Coordinates of N, CA, C and O in Angstrom, one line a residue:
X1 N 5.4 -16.5 -18.4 CA 4.7 -15.6 -19.2 C 3.3 -15.3 -18.8 O 2.9 -15.8 -17.7
X2 N 2.6 -14.6 -19.6 CA 1.2 -14.2 -19.3 C 0.3 -14.6 -20.4 O 0.7 -14.6 -21.6
X3 N -1.0 -14.8 -20.1 CA -2.0 -15.0 -21.1 C -2.1 -13.7 -21.9 O -2.4 -12.7 -21.3
X4 N -1.9 -13.7 -23.2 CA -1.9 -12.5 -24.0 C -3.3 -11.7 -23.9 O -3.3 -10.5 -24.2
X5 N -4.3 -12.4 -23.5 CA -5.6 -11.7 -23.4 C -5.8 -11.0 -22.1 O -6.8 -10.2 -22.0
X6 N -4.9 -11.2 -21.1 CA -5.0 -10.5 -19.8 C -4.5 -9.1 -20.0 O -3.8 -8.7 -20.9
X7 N -4.9 -8.2 -19.0 CA -4.5 -6.8 -19.1 C -3.0 -6.7 -19.1 O -2.3 -7.5 -18.4
X8 N -2.4 -5.8 -19.9 CA -1.0 -5.6 -19.9 C -0.5 -5.1 -18.6 O -1.1 -4.3 -17.9
X9 N 0.7 -5.7 -18.1 CA 1.3 -5.2 -16.9 C 1.5 -3.7 -16.8 O 1.5 -3.1 -15.7
X10 N 1.8 -3.1 -17.9 CA 2.1 -1.6 -17.9 C 0.9 -0.8 -17.6 O 1.0 0.4 -17.4
X11 N -0.3 -1.3 -17.7 CA -1.5 -0.6 -17.4 C -2.1 0.4 -18.4 O -3.0 1.1 -18.1
X12 N -1.5 0.4 -19.6 CA -2.0 1.3 -20.6 C -3.4 1.1 -20.9 O -3.9 -0.1 -21.0
X13 N -4.2 2.2 -21.1 CA -5.6 2.1 -21.4 C -6.0 3.1 -22.5 O -5.2 4.1 -22.7
X14 N -7.0 2.8 -23.2 CA -7.6 3.8 -24.1 C -9.1 3.8 -23.8 O -9.7 2.8 -23.6
X15 N -9.6 5.0 -23.8 CA -11.1 5.2 -23.5 C -11.5 4.5 -22.2 O -12.5 3.8 -22.2
X16 N -10.6 4.6 -21.2 CA -10.9 4.0 -19.8 C -10.9 2.4 -19.9 O -11.4 1.8 -18.9
X17 N -10.4 1.8 -20.9 CA -10.4 0.4 -21.0 C -8.9 -0.1 -21.1 O -8.2 0.4 -22.0
X18 N -8.5 -0.9 -20.2 CA -7.1 -1.4 -20.2 C -6.8 -2.3 -21.4 O -7.7 -3.1 -21.8
X19 N -5.7 -2.1 -22.1 CA -5.3 -2.9 -23.2 C -4.8 -4.2 -22.7 O -4.2 -4.3 -21.6
X20 N -5.0 -5.2 -23.5 CA -4.5 -6.6 -23.2 C -3.0 -6.6 -23.5 O -2.5 -5.7 -24.3
X21 N -2.3 -7.5 -23.0 CA -0.9 -7.7 -23.2 C -0.7 -7.8 -24.8 O 0.3 -7.2 -25.3
X22 N -1.5 -8.6 -25.4 CA -1.4 -8.8 -26.9 C -1.6 -7.5 -27.7 O -0.9 -7.3 -28.7
X23 N -2.4 -6.6 -27.1 CA -2.6 -5.3 -27.8 C -1.6 -4.2 -27.4 O -1.5 -3.2 -28.0
X24 N -0.8 -4.5 -26.5 CA 0.1 -3.5 -25.9 C 1.6 -3.9 -26.0 O 2.2 -3.6 -27.0
X25 N 2.2 -4.5 -25.0 CA 3.6 -4.7 -25.0 C 4.1 -6.0 -25.6 O 5.3 -6.1 -26.0
X26 N 3.2 -7.0 -25.8 CA 3.7 -8.3 -26.3 C 4.3 -8.1 -27.7 O 5.4 -8.7 -28.0
X27 N 3.8 -7.3 -28.6 CA 4.4 -7.1 -29.9 C 5.9 -6.6 -29.8 O 6.7 -7.1 -30.6
X28 N 6.1 -5.8 -28.9 CA 7.5 -5.3 -28.7 C 8.4 -6.4 -28.2 O 9.5 -6.5 -28.6
X29 N 7.9 -7.2 -27.2 CA 8.7 -8.3 -26.7 C 9.0 -9.3 -27.8 O 9.9 -10.1 -27.6
X30 N 8.1 -9.4 -28.8 CA 8.3 -10.3 -29.9 C 9.1 -9.8 -31.0 O 9.3 -10.4 -32.1
X31 N 9.6 -8.5 -30.9 CA 10.5 -8.0 -31.9 C 10.0 -6.7 -32.7 O 10.8 -6.1 -33.4
X32 N 8.8 -6.3 -32.5 CA 8.3 -5.1 -33.1 C 9.0 -3.9 -32.5 O 9.3 -3.9 -31.3
X33 N 9.4 -2.9 -33.2 CA 10.1 -1.7 -32.7 C 9.1 -0.8 -32.1 O 8.1 -0.4 -32.6
X34 N 9.4 -0.4 -30.8 CA 8.6 0.6 -30.1 C 8.6 1.9 -30.8 O 9.7 2.4 -31.2
X35 N 7.5 2.6 -31.1 CA 7.4 3.8 -31.9 C 7.9 5.1 -31.1 O 8.1 6.1 -31.8
X36 N 7.9 5.0 -29.8 CA 8.3 6.2 -29.1 C 8.8 5.9 -27.7 O 8.7 4.7 -27.3
X37 N 9.4 6.8 -27.0 CA 10.0 6.5 -25.7 C 9.0 6.0 -24.7 O 9.3 5.1 -23.9
X38 N 7.8 6.5 -24.6 CA 6.8 6.0 -23.6 C 6.5 4.5 -23.9 O 6.4 3.7 -23.0
X39 N 6.3 4.2 -25.1 CA 6.0 2.8 -25.5 C 7.2 1.9 -25.1 O 6.9 0.8 -24.5
X40 N 8.4 2.3 -25.3 CA 9.5 1.5 -24.9 C 9.6 1.4 -23.4 O 9.8 0.3 -22.9
X41 N 9.4 2.5 -22.7 CA 9.5 2.5 -21.3 C 8.4 1.5 -20.7 O 8.7 0.7 -19.8
X42 N 7.2 1.6 -21.2 CA 6.1 0.7 -20.8 C 6.5 -0.7 -21.0 O 6.3 -1.6 -20.2
X43 N 7.0 -1.0 -22.2 CA 7.4 -2.4 -22.6 C 8.5 -2.9 -21.7 O 8.6 -4.1 -21.4
X44 N 9.4 -2.0 -21.3 CA 10.5 -2.4 -20.4 C 10.0 -2.7 -19.0 O 10.4 -3.7 -18.4
X45 N 9.0 -1.9 -18.5 CA 8.4 -2.2 -17.2 C 7.7 -3.6 -17.3 O 7.9 -4.4 -16.4
X46 N 7.0 -3.9 -18.4 CA 6.3 -5.2 -18.5 C 7.4 -6.3 -18.6 O 7.1 -7.4 -18.1
X47 N 8.5 -6.0 -19.2 CA 9.6 -7.0 -19.3 C 10.1 -7.3 -17.9 O 10.5 -8.5 -17.6
X48 N 10.2 -6.3 -17.0 CA 10.6 -6.6 -15.6 C 9.6 -7.5 -15.0 O 10.0 -8.4 -14.3
X49 N 8.3 -7.1 -15.1 CA 7.3 -7.9 -14.5 C 7.3 -9.4 -14.9 O 7.2 -10.3 -14.1
X50 N 7.5 -9.5 -16.2 CA 7.4 -10.9 -16.9 C 8.7 -11.6 -16.9 O 8.8 -12.7 -17.5
X51 N 9.8 -10.9 -16.4 CA 11.1 -11.5 -16.5 C 11.6 -11.8 -17.9 O 12.3 -12.8 -18.1
X52 N 11.4 -10.9 -18.8 CA 11.9 -10.9 -20.2 C 13.2 -10.2 -20.2 O 13.3 -9.1 -20.8
X53 N 14.2 -10.8 -19.5 CA 15.4 -10.1 -19.3 C 16.2 -9.8 -20.5 O 16.9 -8.7 -20.6
X54 N 16.2 -10.6 -21.5 CA 16.9 -10.4 -22.8 C 16.4 -9.1 -23.5 O 17.2 -8.3 -24.0
X55 N 15.1 -8.9 -23.4 CA 14.5 -7.7 -24.0 C 15.0 -6.5 -23.3 O 15.3 -5.4 -23.9
X56 N 15.2 -6.5 -22.0 CA 15.8 -5.4 -21.2 C 17.2 -5.0 -21.7 O 17.5 -3.9 -21.9
X57 N 18.0 -6.1 -21.9 CA 19.3 -5.8 -22.4 C 19.3 -5.3 -23.9 O 20.0 -4.3 -24.2
X58 N 18.4 -5.9 -24.7 CA 18.4 -5.5 -26.1 C 17.9 -4.0 -26.3 O 18.2 -3.4 -27.3
X59 N 17.1 -3.5 -25.3 CA 16.6 -2.1 -25.5 C 17.3 -1.1 -24.6 O 16.9 0.0 -24.5
X60 N 18.4 -1.6 -24.0 CA 19.3 -0.7 -23.2 C 20.4 -0.3 -24.1 O 21.1 -1.2 -24.6
X61 N 20.7 1.0 -24.2 CA 21.8 1.4 -25.1 C 23.1 0.7 -24.6 O 23.4 0.8 -23.4
X62 N 23.9 0.1 -25.5 CA 25.1 -0.6 -25.0 C 26.1 0.2 -24.3 O 26.8 -0.3 -23.4
X63 N 26.2 1.5 -24.6 CA 27.1 2.4 -23.9 C 26.8 2.7 -22.5 O 27.5 3.2 -21.7
X64 N 25.5 2.3 -22.1 CA 25.0 2.6 -20.8 C 24.7 1.4 -19.9 O 24.1 1.5 -18.9
X65 N 25.1 0.2 -20.4 CA 24.8 -1.0 -19.7 C 25.6 -1.1 -18.3 O 25.1 -1.7 -17.4
X66 N 26.8 -0.6 -18.3 CA 27.6 -0.7 -17.0 C 27.6 -2.0 -16.4 O 27.4 -2.2 -15.2
X67 N 27.8 -3.1 -17.2 CA 27.9 -4.4 -16.6 C 26.6 -5.1 -16.4 O 26.6 -6.3 -16.0
X68 N 25.5 -4.5 -16.7 CA 24.2 -5.2 -16.6 C 24.1 -6.3 -17.6 O 24.5 -6.1 -18.8
X69 N 23.6 -7.4 -17.2 CA 23.5 -8.6 -18.1 C 22.3 -9.4 -17.8 O 21.7 -9.2 -16.7
X70 N 21.9 -10.3 -18.7 CA 20.8 -11.2 -18.4 C 21.1 -12.0 -17.2 O 20.2 -12.2 -16.4
X71 N 22.3 -12.5 -17.0 CA 22.6 -13.3 -15.8 C 22.4 -12.5 -14.5 O 21.8 -13.1 -13.6
X72 N 22.7 -11.2 -14.5 CA 22.5 -10.4 -13.3 C 21.0 -10.3 -13.1 O 20.5 -10.4 -12.0
X73 N 20.2 -10.0 -14.2 CA 18.8 -9.8 -14.0 C 18.1 -11.1 -13.7 O 17.0 -11.1 -13.0
X74 N 18.7 -12.3 -14.1 CA 18.1 -13.6 -13.8 C 18.2 -14.0 -12.3 O 17.6 -14.9 -11.8
X75 N 19.1 -13.3 -11.6 CA 19.3 -13.7 -10.1 C 18.0 -13.5 -9.4 O 17.3 -12.5 -9.7
X76 N 17.7 -14.4 -8.6 CA 16.4 -14.4 -7.9 C 16.2 -13.1 -7.1 O 17.0 -12.7 -6.3
X77 N 15.0 -12.5 -7.3 CA 14.6 -11.4 -6.4 C 13.1 -11.6 -6.1 O 12.4 -12.3 -6.8
X78 N 12.7 -11.0 -5.1 CA 11.3 -11.2 -4.6 C 10.5 -10.0 -4.8 O 9.5 -9.8 -4.1
X79 N 10.8 -9.1 -5.7 CA 10.0 -7.9 -6.0 C 8.7 -8.3 -6.6 O 8.6 -9.0 -7.6
X80 N 7.6 -7.8 -6.0 CA 6.3 -8.0 -6.6 C 5.9 -6.6 -7.2 O 5.6 -5.6 -6.5
X81 N 5.9 -6.6 -8.5 CA 5.5 -5.3 -9.2 C 4.0 -5.1 -9.1 O 3.2 -6.0 -9.4
X82 N 3.6 -3.9 -8.8 CA 2.2 -3.6 -8.6 C 1.5 -2.8 -9.7 O 0.4 -3.0 -10.0
X83 N 2.3 -1.8 -10.2 CA 1.7 -1.0 -11.2 C 2.7 0.1 -11.7 O 3.7 0.4 -11.1
X84 N 2.3 0.7 -12.8 CA 3.1 1.7 -13.4 C 2.3 3.0 -13.6 O 1.1 2.9 -14.1
X85 N 2.8 4.1 -13.3 CA 2.1 5.4 -13.7 C 3.1 6.3 -14.4 O 4.3 6.4 -13.9
X86 N 2.7 6.7 -15.6 CA 3.6 7.6 -16.4 C 3.1 9.1 -16.0 O 2.0 9.4 -16.2
X87 N 4.1 9.8 -15.5 CA 3.8 11.2 -15.0 C 3.9 12.2 -16.2 O 3.1 13.1 -16.3
X88 N 5.0 12.1 -16.9 CA 5.3 13.0 -18.0 C 6.1 12.3 -19.1 O 6.9 11.4 -18.8
X89 N 5.9 12.8 -20.3 CA 6.7 12.2 -21.4 C 6.9 13.3 -22.5 O 6.0 14.1 -22.7
X90 N 8.0 13.3 -23.1 CA 8.3 14.3 -24.2 C 9.4 13.7 -25.1 O 10.2 12.9 -24.6
X91 N 9.4 14.1 -26.3 CA 10.4 13.6 -27.2 C 10.5 14.5 -28.4 O 9.6 15.2 -28.8
X92 N 11.7 14.5 -29.0 CA 12.0 15.1 -30.2 C 12.2 14.0 -31.2 O 11.9 12.8 -30.9
X93 N 12.8 14.3 -32.3 CA 13.0 13.2 -33.4 C 13.9 12.1 -32.9 O 13.7 10.9 -33.1
X94 N 15.0 12.4 -32.1 CA 15.9 11.4 -31.7 C 16.2 11.3 -30.2 O 17.2 10.6 -29.8
X95 N 15.5 12.1 -29.4 CA 15.7 12.0 -27.9 C 14.4 12.1 -27.2 O 13.5 12.7 -27.7
X96 N 14.3 11.4 -26.1 CA 13.1 11.4 -25.3 C 13.3 11.3 -23.8 O 14.4 10.9 -23.4
X97 N 12.3 11.7 -23.1 CA 12.3 11.7 -21.6 C 11.0 11.2 -21.1 O 9.9 11.6 -21.7
X98 N 11.0 10.3 -20.2 CA 9.8 9.8 -19.6 C 10.0 9.8 -18.1 O 10.9 9.2 -17.5
X99 N 9.0 10.4 -17.4 CA 9.0 10.4 -15.9 C 7.9 9.4 -15.5 O 6.8 9.5 -16.0
X100 N 8.3 8.5 -14.5 CA 7.3 7.5 -14.1 C 7.5 7.1 -12.7 O 8.5 7.4 -12.1
X101 N 6.5 6.4 -12.2 CA 6.6 5.7 -10.9 C 6.3 4.2 -11.2 O 5.3 3.9 -11.8
X102 N 7.2 3.3 -10.9 CA 7.0 1.9 -11.0 C 6.8 1.4 -9.5 O 7.8 1.3 -8.8
X103 N 5.6 1.0 -9.2 CA 5.3 0.6 -7.8 C 5.5 -0.8 -7.6 O 5.3 -1.7 -8.5
X104 N 6.1 -1.2 -6.4 CA 6.4 -2.5 -6.1 C 6.3 -2.8 -4.6 O 6.2 -1.9 -3.8
X105 N 6.2 -4.1 -4.3 CA 6.2 -4.5 -2.9 C 7.4 -5.4 -2.7 O 7.6 -6.3 -3.5
X106 N 8.2 -5.1 -1.7 CA 9.3 -5.9 -1.4 C 9.4 -6.1 0.1 O 9.4 -5.1 0.9
X107 N 9.3 -7.4 0.5 CA 9.3 -7.7 2.0 C 8.1 -7.0 2.6 O 8.2 -6.4 3.7
X108 N 6.9 -7.0 1.9 CA 5.7 -6.4 2.4 C 5.7 -4.9 2.6 O 4.8 -4.4 3.2
X109 N 6.7 -4.3 2.0 CA 6.7 -2.8 2.1 C 6.4 -2.2 0.7 O 7.0 -2.7 -0.3
X110 N 5.5 -1.2 0.7 CA 5.2 -0.6 -0.6 C 6.3 0.5 -0.9 O 6.6 1.3 0.0
X111 N 6.7 0.5 -2.1 CA 7.7 1.5 -2.5 C 7.6 1.7 -4.0 O 6.8 1.0 -4.7
X112 N 8.4 2.6 -4.5 CA 8.3 2.9 -6.0 C 9.7 3.4 -6.5 O 10.5 3.9 -5.7
X113 N 9.9 3.1 -7.7 CA 11.0 3.7 -8.4 C 10.4 4.9 -9.1 O 9.5 4.8 -9.9
X114 N 10.9 6.1 -8.7 CA 10.4 7.3 -9.4 C 11.6 7.8 -10.1 O 12.7 8.1 -9.6
X115 N 11.5 7.8 -11.5 CA 12.7 8.1 -12.3 C 12.3 9.0 -13.5 O 11.2 8.9 -14.0
X116 N 13.2 9.8 -13.9 CA 13.2 10.5 -15.1 C 14.2 9.8 -16.0 O 15.4 9.8 -15.8
X117 N 13.7 9.1 -17.0 CA 14.5 8.2 -17.9 C 14.8 8.9 -19.2 O 13.9 9.6 -19.8
X118 N 16.0 8.8 -19.7 CA 16.4 9.3 -21.0 C 16.5 8.2 -22.0 O 16.9 7.1 -21.7
X119 N 16.1 8.6 -23.2 CA 16.1 7.7 -24.4 C 16.7 8.3 -25.6 O 16.6 9.6 -25.7
X120 N 17.3 7.5 -26.4 CA 17.8 8.0 -27.7 C 17.4 7.1 -28.8 O 17.1 5.9 -28.6
X121 N 17.2 7.7 -30.0 CA 16.8 6.9 -31.1 C 18.1 6.8 -32.1 O 18.7 7.8 -32.4
X122 N 18.4 5.5 -32.4 CA 19.5 5.2 -33.3 C 19.1 4.2 -34.3 O 18.5 3.1 -33.8
X123 N 19.4 4.4 -35.5 CA 19.1 3.4 -36.6 C 17.6 3.0 -36.5 O 17.3 1.8 -36.7
X124 N 16.7 4.0 -36.2 CA 15.3 3.7 -36.2 C 14.7 3.0 -35.0 O 13.6 2.6 -35.0
X125 N 15.6 2.8 -33.9 CA 15.1 2.2 -32.7 C 15.4 3.1 -31.5 O 16.4 3.7 -31.4
X126 N 14.4 3.0 -30.6 CA 14.6 3.8 -29.3 C 15.4 2.9 -28.3 O 15.1 1.7 -28.3
X127 N 16.2 3.5 -27.5 CA 17.0 2.8 -26.5 C 16.9 3.6 -25.2 O 17.0 4.8 -25.2
X128 N 16.8 2.9 -24.1 CA 17.0 3.5 -22.8 C 18.4 3.8 -22.6 O 19.3 2.9 -22.9
X129 N 18.8 4.9 -22.0 CA 20.2 5.2 -21.7 C 20.4 5.2 -20.2 O 21.2 4.4 -19.7
X130 N 19.8 6.2 -19.5 CA 20.0 6.3 -18.1 C 18.9 7.0 -17.5 O 18.0 7.6 -18.2
X131 N 18.8 7.0 -16.2 CA 17.7 7.7 -15.5 C 18.2 8.4 -14.2 O 19.2 8.0 -13.6
X132 N 17.4 9.4 -13.9 CA 17.7 10.1 -12.6 C 16.6 9.7 -11.6 O 15.4 9.8 -11.9
X133 N 17.1 9.2 -10.5 CA 16.2 8.7 -9.4 C 15.7 9.9 -8.6 O 16.5 10.7 -8.2
X134 N 14.4 9.9 -8.3 CA 13.8 10.9 -7.5 C 13.0 10.2 -6.3 O 12.8 9.0 -6.3
X135 N 12.7 11.0 -5.3 CA 11.9 10.5 -4.2 C 10.5 10.2 -4.7 O 9.9 11.0 -5.3
X136 N 9.9 9.0 -4.4 CA 8.6 8.7 -4.8 C 7.5 9.6 -4.2 O 7.7 10.1 -3.1
X137 N 6.5 9.9 -5.0 CA 5.4 10.7 -4.5 C 4.2 9.7 -4.3 O 3.6 9.2 -5.2
X138 N 3.9 9.5 -3.0 CA 2.8 8.5 -2.7 C 1.5 9.1 -2.9 O 1.3 10.3 -2.7
X139 N 0.5 8.3 -3.4 CA -0.8 8.9 -3.6 C -1.5 9.2 -2.3 O -1.1 8.7 -1.2
X140 N -2.5 10.1 -2.4 CA -3.3 10.4 -1.2 C -4.3 9.2 -1.0 O -4.5 8.4 -1.9
X141 N -4.8 9.2 0.2 CA -5.7 8.1 0.6 C -6.8 7.8 -0.3 O -7.2 6.6 -0.6
X142 N -7.4 8.8 -0.9 CA -8.6 8.7 -1.7 C -8.3 8.6 -3.2 O -9.2 8.5 -4.0
X143 N -7.0 8.6 -3.5 CA -6.6 8.5 -4.9 C -6.7 7.0 -5.4 O -6.8 6.1 -4.6
X144 N -6.8 6.8 -6.7 CA -6.8 5.4 -7.2 C -5.6 4.7 -6.7 O -4.5 5.2 -6.7
X145 N -5.7 3.4 -6.5 CA -4.6 2.6 -6.0 C -3.6 2.4 -7.1 O -3.9 2.3 -8.3
X146 N -2.3 2.3 -6.7 CA -1.2 2.2 -7.6 C -1.2 0.9 -8.3 O -0.6 0.7 -9.4
X147 N -1.9 -0.1 -7.8 CA -1.9 -1.5 -8.4 C -3.0 -1.6 -9.5 O -3.2 -2.6 -10.1
X148 N -3.7 -0.5 -9.8 CA -4.7 -0.4 -10.8 C -5.9 -1.4 -10.6 O -6.5 -1.8 -11.5
X149 N -6.2 -1.6 -9.3 CA -7.3 -2.5 -8.9 C -8.7 -1.8 -9.1 O -9.7 -2.5 -9.2
X150 N -8.7 -0.5 -9.2 CA -9.9 0.3 -9.3 C -10.4 0.7 -8.0 O -11.4 1.5 -7.9
X151 N -9.8 0.3 -6.9 CA -10.1 0.7 -5.6 C -9.4 2.0 -5.2 O -8.4 2.3 -5.8
X152 N -9.8 2.6 -4.1 CA -9.1 3.7 -3.6 C -7.8 3.2 -2.9 O -7.8 2.1 -2.4
X153 N -6.8 4.0 -2.9 CA -5.5 3.6 -2.3 C -5.7 3.2 -0.8 O -5.1 2.1 -0.4
X154 N -6.5 3.9 -0.1 CA -6.7 3.5 1.4 C -7.3 2.2 1.5 O -7.2 1.5 2.6
X155 N -8.1 1.7 0.5 CA -8.8 0.4 0.6 C -8.0 -0.7 0.0 O -8.5 -1.8 0.0
X156 N -6.8 -0.4 -0.4 CA -6.1 -1.5 -1.2 C -4.7 -1.6 -0.7 O -4.4 -2.1 0.4
X157 N -3.7 -1.0 -1.4 CA -2.3 -1.2 -1.1 C -1.8 -0.4 0.1 O -0.7 -0.7 0.6
X158 N -2.6 0.6 0.6 CA -2.1 1.4 1.7 C -2.3 0.5 3.0 O -1.6 0.7 4.0
X159 N -3.1 -0.5 3.0 CA -3.4 -1.3 4.2 C -2.2 -2.0 4.6 O -1.5 -2.8 4.1

């Protein structure tokens, strides 16, 4: 797990200040219901980072699990998650869409999951259903780094 006072893995900020894990995703991981698709998506990203695999199963709509289980998620992988950027989000009363980039390093290669994720609300809870994978859009050299270090991309993860 993570010290709750540390910045949340999802990178959410208000007024240019990153929220702590306790202020952001931890309440959802402890059972609070996410109020909207973006909050659920951010908490799911943090759950991947922190290996809260049961949370991922619990927030994935059962009709769309396609055999995904805690046991499959628990299998060792060496993905190093670097950061999350939310590109677009929209929702109605019972449906939502979030486009995002989840940046990671695997075998020293920088890559991203660029996805448009679909969400539905049932019985007062949001659930992830499925996503459409897109080609990642890499930042330009002078853009902020994907790992949220505060450095330029060329001075950090591009190296």
